PDB file of C-alpha atoms and ligand atoms in Angstrom:
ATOM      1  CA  UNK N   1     321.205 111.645  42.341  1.00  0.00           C
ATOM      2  CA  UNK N   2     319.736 109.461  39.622  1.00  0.00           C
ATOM      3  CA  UNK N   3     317.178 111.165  36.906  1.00  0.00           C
ATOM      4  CA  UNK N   4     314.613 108.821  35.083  1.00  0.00           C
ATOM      5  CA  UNK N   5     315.484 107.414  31.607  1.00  0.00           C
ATOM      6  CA  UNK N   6     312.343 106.753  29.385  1.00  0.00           C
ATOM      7  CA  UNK N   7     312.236 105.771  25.684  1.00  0.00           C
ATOM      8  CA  UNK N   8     309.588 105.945  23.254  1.00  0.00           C
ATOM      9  CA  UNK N   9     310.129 102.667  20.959  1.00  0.00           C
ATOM     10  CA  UNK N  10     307.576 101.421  17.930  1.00  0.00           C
ATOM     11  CA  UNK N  11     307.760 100.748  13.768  1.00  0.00           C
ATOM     12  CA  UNK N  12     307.566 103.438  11.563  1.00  0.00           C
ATOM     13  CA  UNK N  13     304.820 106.320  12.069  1.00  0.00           C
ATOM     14  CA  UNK N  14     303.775 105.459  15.300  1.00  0.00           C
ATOM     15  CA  UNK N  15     303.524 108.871  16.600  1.00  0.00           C
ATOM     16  CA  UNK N  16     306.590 108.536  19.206  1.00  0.00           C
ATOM     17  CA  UNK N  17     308.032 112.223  18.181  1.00  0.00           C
ATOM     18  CA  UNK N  18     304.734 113.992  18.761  1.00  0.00           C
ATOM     19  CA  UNK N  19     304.355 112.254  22.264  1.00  0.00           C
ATOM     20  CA  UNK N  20     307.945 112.547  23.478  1.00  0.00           C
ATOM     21  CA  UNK N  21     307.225 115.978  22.399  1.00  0.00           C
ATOM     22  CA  UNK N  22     303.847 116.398  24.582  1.00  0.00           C
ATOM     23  CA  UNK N  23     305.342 114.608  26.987  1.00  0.00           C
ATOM     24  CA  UNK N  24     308.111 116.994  28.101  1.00  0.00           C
ATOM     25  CA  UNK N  25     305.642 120.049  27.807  1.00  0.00           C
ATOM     26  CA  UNK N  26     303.924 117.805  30.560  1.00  0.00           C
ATOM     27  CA  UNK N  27     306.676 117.399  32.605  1.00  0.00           C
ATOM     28  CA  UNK N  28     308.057 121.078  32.195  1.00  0.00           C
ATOM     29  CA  UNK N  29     305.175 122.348  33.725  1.00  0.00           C
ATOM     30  CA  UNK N  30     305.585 119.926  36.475  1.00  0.00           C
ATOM     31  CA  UNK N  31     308.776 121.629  36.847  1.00  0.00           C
ATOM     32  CA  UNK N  32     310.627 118.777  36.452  1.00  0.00           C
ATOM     33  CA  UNK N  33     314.354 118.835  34.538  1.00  0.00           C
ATOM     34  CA  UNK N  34     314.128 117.543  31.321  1.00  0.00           C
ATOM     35  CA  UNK N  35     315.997 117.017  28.329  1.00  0.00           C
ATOM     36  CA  UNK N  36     314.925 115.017  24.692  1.00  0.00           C
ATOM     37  CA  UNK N  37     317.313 113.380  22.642  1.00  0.00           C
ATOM     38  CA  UNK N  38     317.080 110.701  19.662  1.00  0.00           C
ATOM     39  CA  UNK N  39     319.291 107.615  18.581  1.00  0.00           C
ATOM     40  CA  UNK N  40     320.208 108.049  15.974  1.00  0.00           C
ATOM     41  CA  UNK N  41     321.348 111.588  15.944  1.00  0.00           C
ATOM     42  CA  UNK N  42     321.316 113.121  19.589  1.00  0.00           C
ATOM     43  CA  UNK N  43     324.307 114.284  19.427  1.00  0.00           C
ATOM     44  CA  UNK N  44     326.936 116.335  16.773  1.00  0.00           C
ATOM     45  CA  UNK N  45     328.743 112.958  15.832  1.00  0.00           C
ATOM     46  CA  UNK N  46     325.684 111.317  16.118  1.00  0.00           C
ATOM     47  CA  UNK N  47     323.869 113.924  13.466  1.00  0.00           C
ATOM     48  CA  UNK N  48     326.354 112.560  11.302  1.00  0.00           C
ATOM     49  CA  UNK N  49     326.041 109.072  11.498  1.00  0.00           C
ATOM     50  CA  UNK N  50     322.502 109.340  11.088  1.00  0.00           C
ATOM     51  CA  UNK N  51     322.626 111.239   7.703  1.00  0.00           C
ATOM     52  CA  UNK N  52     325.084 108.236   6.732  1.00  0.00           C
ATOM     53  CA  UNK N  53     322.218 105.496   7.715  1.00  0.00           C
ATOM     54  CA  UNK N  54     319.347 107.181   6.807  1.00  0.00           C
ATOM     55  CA  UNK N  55     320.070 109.468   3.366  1.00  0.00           C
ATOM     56  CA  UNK N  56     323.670 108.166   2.409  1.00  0.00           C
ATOM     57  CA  UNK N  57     324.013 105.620  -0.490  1.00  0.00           C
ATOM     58  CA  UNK N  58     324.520 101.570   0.538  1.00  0.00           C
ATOM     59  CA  UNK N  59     325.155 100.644   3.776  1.00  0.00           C
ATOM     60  CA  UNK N  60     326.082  96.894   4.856  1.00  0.00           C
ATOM     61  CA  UNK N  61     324.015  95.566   7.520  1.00  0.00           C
ATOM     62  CA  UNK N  62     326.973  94.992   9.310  1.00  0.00           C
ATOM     63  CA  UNK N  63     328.254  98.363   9.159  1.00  0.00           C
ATOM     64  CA  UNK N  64     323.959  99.422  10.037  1.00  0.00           C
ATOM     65  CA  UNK N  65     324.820  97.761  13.160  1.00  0.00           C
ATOM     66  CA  UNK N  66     327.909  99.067  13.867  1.00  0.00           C
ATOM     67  CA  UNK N  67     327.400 102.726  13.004  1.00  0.00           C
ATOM     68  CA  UNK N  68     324.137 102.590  15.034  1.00  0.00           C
ATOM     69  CA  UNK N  69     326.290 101.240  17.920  1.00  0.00           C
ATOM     70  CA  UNK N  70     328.753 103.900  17.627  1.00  0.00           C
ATOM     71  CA  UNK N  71     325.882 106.767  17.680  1.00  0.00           C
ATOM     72  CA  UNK N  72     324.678 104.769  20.850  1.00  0.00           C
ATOM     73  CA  UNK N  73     328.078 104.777  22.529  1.00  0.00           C
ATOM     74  CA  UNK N  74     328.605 108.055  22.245  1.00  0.00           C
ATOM     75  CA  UNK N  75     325.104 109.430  22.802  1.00  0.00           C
ATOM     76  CA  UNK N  76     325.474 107.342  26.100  1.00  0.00           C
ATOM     77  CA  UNK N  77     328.525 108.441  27.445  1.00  0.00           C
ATOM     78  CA  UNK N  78     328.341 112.347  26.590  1.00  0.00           C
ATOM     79  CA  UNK N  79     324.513 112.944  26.766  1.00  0.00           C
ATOM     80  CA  UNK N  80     322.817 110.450  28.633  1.00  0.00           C
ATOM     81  CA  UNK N  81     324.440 109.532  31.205  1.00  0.00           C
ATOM     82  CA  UNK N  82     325.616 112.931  32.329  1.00  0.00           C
ATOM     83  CA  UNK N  83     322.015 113.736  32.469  1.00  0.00           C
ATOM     84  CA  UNK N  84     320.817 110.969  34.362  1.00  0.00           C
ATOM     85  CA  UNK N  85     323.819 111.684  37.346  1.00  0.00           C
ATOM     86  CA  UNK N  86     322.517 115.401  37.056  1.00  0.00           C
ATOM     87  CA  UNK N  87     318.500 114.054  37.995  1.00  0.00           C
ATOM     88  CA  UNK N  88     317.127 114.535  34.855  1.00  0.00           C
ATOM     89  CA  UNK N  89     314.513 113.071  33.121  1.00  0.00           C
ATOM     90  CA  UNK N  90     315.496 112.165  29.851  1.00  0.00           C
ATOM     91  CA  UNK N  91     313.015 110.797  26.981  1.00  0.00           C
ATOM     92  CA  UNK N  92     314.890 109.410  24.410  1.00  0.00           C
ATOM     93  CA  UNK N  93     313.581 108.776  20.660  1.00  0.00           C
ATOM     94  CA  UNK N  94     314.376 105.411  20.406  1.00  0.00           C
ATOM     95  CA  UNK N  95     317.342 103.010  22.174  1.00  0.00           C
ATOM     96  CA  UNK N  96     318.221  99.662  22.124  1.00  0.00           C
ATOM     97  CA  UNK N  97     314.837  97.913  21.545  1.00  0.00           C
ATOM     98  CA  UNK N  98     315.357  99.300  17.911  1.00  0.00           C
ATOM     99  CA  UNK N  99     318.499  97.791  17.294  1.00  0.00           C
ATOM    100  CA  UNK N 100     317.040  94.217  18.486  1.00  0.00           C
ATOM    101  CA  UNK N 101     313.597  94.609  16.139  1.00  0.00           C
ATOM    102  CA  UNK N 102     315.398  96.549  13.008  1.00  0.00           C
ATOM    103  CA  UNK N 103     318.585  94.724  12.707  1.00  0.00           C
ATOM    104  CA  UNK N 104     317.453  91.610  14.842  1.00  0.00           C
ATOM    105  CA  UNK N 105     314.097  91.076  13.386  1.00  0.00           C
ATOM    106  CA  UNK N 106     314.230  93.144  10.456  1.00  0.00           C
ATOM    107  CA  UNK N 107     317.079  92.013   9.225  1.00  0.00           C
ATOM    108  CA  UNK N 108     317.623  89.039  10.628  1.00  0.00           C
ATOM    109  CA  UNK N 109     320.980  89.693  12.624  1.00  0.00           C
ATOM    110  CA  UNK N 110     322.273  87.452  14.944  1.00  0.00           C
ATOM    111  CA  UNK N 111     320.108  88.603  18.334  1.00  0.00           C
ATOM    112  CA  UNK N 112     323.300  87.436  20.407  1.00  0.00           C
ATOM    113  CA  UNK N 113     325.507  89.152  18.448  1.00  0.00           C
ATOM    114  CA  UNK N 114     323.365  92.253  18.911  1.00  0.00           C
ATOM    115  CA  UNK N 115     323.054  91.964  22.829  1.00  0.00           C
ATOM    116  CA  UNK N 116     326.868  91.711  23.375  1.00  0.00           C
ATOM    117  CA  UNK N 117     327.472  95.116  21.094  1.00  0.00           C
ATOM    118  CA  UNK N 118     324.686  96.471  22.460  1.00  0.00           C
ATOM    119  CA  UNK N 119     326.279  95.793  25.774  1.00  0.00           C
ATOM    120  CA  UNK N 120     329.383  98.023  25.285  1.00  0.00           C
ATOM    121  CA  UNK N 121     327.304 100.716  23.284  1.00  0.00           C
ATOM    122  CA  UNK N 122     324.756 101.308  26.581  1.00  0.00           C
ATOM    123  CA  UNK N 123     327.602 100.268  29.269  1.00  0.00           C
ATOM    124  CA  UNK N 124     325.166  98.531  30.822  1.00  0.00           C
ATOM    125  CA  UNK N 125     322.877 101.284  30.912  1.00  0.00           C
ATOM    126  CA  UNK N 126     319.057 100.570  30.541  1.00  0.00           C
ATOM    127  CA  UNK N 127     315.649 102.515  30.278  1.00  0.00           C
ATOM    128  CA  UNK N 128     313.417 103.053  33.542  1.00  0.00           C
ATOM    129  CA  UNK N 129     310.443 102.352  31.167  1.00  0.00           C
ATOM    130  CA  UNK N 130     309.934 102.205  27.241  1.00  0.00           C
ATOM    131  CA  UNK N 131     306.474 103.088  25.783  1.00  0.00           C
ATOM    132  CA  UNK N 132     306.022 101.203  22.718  1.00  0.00           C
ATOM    133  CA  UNK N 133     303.938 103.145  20.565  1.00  0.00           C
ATOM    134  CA  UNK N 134     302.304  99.956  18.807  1.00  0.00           C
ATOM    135  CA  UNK N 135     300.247 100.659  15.436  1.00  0.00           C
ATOM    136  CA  UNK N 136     299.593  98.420  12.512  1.00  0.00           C
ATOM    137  CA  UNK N 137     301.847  98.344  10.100  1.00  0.00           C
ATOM    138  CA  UNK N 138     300.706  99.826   7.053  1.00  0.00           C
ATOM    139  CA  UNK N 139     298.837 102.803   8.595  1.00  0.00           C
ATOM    140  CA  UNK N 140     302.189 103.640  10.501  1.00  0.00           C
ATOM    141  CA  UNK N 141     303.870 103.334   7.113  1.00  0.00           C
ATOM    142  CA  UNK N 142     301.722 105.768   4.913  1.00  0.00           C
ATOM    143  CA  UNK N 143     301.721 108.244   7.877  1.00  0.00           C
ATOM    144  CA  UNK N 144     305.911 108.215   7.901  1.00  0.00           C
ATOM    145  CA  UNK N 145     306.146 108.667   4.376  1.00  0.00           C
ATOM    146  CA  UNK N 146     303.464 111.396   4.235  1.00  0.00           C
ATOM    147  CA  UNK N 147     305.476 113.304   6.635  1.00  0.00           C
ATOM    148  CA  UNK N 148     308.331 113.194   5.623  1.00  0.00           C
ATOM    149  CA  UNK N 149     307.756 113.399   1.914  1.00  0.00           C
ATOM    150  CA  UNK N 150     311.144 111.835   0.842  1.00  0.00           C
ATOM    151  CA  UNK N 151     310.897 108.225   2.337  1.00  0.00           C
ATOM    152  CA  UNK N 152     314.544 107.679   3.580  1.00  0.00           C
ATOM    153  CA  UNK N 153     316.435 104.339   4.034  1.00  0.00           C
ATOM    154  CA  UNK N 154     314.530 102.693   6.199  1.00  0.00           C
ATOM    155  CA  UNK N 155     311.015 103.707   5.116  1.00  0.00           C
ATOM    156  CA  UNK N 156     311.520 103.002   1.620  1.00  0.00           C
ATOM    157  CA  UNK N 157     311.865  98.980   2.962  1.00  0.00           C
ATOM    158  CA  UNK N 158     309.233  96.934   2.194  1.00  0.00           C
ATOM    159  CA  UNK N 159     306.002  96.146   3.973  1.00  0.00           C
ATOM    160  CA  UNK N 160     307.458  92.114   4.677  1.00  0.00           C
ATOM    161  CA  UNK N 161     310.686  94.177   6.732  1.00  0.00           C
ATOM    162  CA  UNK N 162     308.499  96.358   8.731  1.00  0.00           C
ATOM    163  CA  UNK N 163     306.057  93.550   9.759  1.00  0.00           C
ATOM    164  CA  UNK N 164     309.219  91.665  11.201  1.00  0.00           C
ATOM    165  CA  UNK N 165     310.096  94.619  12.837  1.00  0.00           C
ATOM    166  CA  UNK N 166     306.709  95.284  14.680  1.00  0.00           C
ATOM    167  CA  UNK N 167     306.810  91.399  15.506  1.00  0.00           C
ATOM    168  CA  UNK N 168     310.319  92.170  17.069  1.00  0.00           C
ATOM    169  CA  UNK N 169     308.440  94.681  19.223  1.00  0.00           C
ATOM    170  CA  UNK N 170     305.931  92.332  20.282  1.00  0.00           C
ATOM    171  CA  UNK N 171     307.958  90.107  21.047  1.00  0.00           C
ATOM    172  CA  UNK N 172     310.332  92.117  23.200  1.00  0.00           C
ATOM    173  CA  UNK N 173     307.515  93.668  25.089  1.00  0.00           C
ATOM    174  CA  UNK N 174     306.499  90.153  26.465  1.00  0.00           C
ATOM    175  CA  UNK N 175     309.503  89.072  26.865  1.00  0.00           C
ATOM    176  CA  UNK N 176     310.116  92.559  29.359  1.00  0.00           C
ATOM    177  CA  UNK N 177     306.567  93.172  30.594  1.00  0.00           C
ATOM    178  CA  UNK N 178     308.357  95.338  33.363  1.00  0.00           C
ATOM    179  CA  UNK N 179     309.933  97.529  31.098  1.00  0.00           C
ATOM    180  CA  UNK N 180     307.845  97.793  28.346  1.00  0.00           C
ATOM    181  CA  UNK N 181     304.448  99.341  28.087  1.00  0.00           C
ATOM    182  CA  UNK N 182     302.583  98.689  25.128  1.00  0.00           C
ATOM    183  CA  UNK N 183     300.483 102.254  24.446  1.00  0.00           C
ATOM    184  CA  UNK N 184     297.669 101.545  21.261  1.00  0.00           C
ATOM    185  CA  UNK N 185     299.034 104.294  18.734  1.00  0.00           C
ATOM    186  CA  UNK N 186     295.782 104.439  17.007  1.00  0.00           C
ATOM    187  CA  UNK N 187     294.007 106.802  19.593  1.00  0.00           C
ATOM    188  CA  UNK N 188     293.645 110.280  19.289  1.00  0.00           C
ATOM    189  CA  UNK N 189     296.913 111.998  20.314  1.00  0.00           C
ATOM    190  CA  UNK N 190     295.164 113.461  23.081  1.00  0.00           C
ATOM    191  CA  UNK N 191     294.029 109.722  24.746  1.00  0.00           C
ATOM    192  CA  UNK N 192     297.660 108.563  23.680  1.00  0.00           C
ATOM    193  CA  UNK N 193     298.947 111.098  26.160  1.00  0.00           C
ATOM    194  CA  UNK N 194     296.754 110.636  28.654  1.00  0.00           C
ATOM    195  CA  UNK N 195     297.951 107.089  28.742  1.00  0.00           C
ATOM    196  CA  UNK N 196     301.342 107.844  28.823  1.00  0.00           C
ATOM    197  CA  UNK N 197     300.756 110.197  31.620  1.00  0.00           C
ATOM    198  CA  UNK N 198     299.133 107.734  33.675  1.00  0.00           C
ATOM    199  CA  UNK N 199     301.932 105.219  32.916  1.00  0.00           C
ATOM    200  CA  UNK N 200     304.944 107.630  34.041  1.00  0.00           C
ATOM    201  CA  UNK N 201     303.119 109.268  37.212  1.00  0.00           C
ATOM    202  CA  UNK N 202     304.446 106.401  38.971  1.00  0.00           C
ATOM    203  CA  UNK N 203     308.024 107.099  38.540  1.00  0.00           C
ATOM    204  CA  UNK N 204     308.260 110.605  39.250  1.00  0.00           C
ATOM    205  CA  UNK N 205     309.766 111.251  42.613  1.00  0.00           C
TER     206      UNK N 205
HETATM  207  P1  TMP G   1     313.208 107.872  13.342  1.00  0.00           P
HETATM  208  O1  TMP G   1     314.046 108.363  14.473  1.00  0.00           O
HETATM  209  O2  TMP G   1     312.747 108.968  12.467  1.00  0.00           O
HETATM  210  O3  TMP G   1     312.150 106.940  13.769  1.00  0.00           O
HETATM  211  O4  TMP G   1     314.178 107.096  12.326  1.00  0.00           O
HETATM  212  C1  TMP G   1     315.225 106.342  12.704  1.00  0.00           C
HETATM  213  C2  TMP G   1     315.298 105.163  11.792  1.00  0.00           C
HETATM  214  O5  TMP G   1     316.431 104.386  12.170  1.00  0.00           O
HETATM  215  C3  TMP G   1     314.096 104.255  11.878  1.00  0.00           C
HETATM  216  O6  TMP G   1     313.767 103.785  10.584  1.00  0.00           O
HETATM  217  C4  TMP G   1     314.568 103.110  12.707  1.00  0.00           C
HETATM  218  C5  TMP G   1     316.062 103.063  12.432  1.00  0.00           C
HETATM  219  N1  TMP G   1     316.831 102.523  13.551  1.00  0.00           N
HETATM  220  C6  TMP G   1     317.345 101.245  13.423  1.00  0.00           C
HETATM  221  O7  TMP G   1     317.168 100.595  12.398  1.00  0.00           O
HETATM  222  N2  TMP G   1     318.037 100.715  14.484  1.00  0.00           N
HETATM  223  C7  TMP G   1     318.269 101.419  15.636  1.00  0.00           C
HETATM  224  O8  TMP G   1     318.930 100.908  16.550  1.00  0.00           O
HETATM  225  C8  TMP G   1     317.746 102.756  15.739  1.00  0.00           C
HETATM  226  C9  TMP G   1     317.989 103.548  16.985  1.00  0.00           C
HETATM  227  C10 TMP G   1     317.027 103.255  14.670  1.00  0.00           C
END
């Protein structure tokens, strides 16, 4: 038995934690089995390696990659997958599609490079669907920071980063129109779920 893997992708602020979150309360009282989880940091190691990335000093952005990668191969193979073979549906805070607009476009990484690692992180392993929270730039911005307070790593980069990054997004989601649903973050939370809703109803059994 196979569960249903869906991520929740976008830029910064784009209201994917607040709708992964709605969305399992959703699917709960569907009665449905469910579990959330985040890259980075869905698992113990992983915890770890996202404190490193995201409130440790300098990080190389070869060593971004790789540490990333290492969260990913681990938070497939002892959390994800093990899920998915018990029929669960699991929503996952971000995969992949990061990796290819952060490091890719972001940072300008080698996107080849990136899809061979990314390879032996997922084991092959790719989402059912991906909503792709998109919202412009800035606005996403300002809402991260206010929420957290304490910009980390990745928020404190500058506007020019984050526009390549949404870009990356864009790009990816025509590139996979299958896969990737393009939901406009700048609705109400309420209409935001609604659409998601009406975008997974198809793919529960
Ligand atoms: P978030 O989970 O709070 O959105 O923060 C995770 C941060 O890590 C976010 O700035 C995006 C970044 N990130 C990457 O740069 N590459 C990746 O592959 C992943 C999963 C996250």
């Amino acid at each position: 038995m196979s569960g249903l893997f869906v991520t929740f992708e976008g830029g910064e602020g784009g209201g994917k934690t607040t709708q992964l979150k709605l969305t399992e309360a959703w699917l709960r009282s569907l009665d449905y089995p469910v579990t959330t989880t985040r890259e980075p940091g869905g698992t113990e190691l992983g915890q770890k390696i996202r404190a490193l990335l995201l409130q440790g000093g300098e990080v190389s952005n070869r060593a971004e990659l790789l540490l990333l990668m290492a969260d990913r191969a681990h938070h497939v193979e002892t959390c994800i997958q093990p899920h998915l073979d018990r029929g669960f549906i699991v929503l996952c805070d971000r995969y992949y599609d990061s990796t290819i607009a952060y490091q890719g476009y972001g940072r300008g990484m080698d996107l080849d490079a990136i899809a061979r690692i990314n390879g032996i992180a997922t084991n092959g392993l790719q989402p059912d669907v991906t909503l792709w929270l998109d919202l412009e730039v800035s606005v996403g911005l300002a809402r991260a920071k206010q929420v957290s307070g304490n910009p980390d790593r990745m928020e404190r980069l500058d506007l020019e980063f984050h526009q390549r990054v949404v870009r990356g997004f864009r790009e990816l989601a025509m590139r996979e129109g299958d896969r990737i649903v393009r939901v406009d973050g700048s609705q109400s939370s309420e209409a935001v779920q609604a659409e998601i809703q009406t975008i997974l109803k198809p793919y529960l059994k």
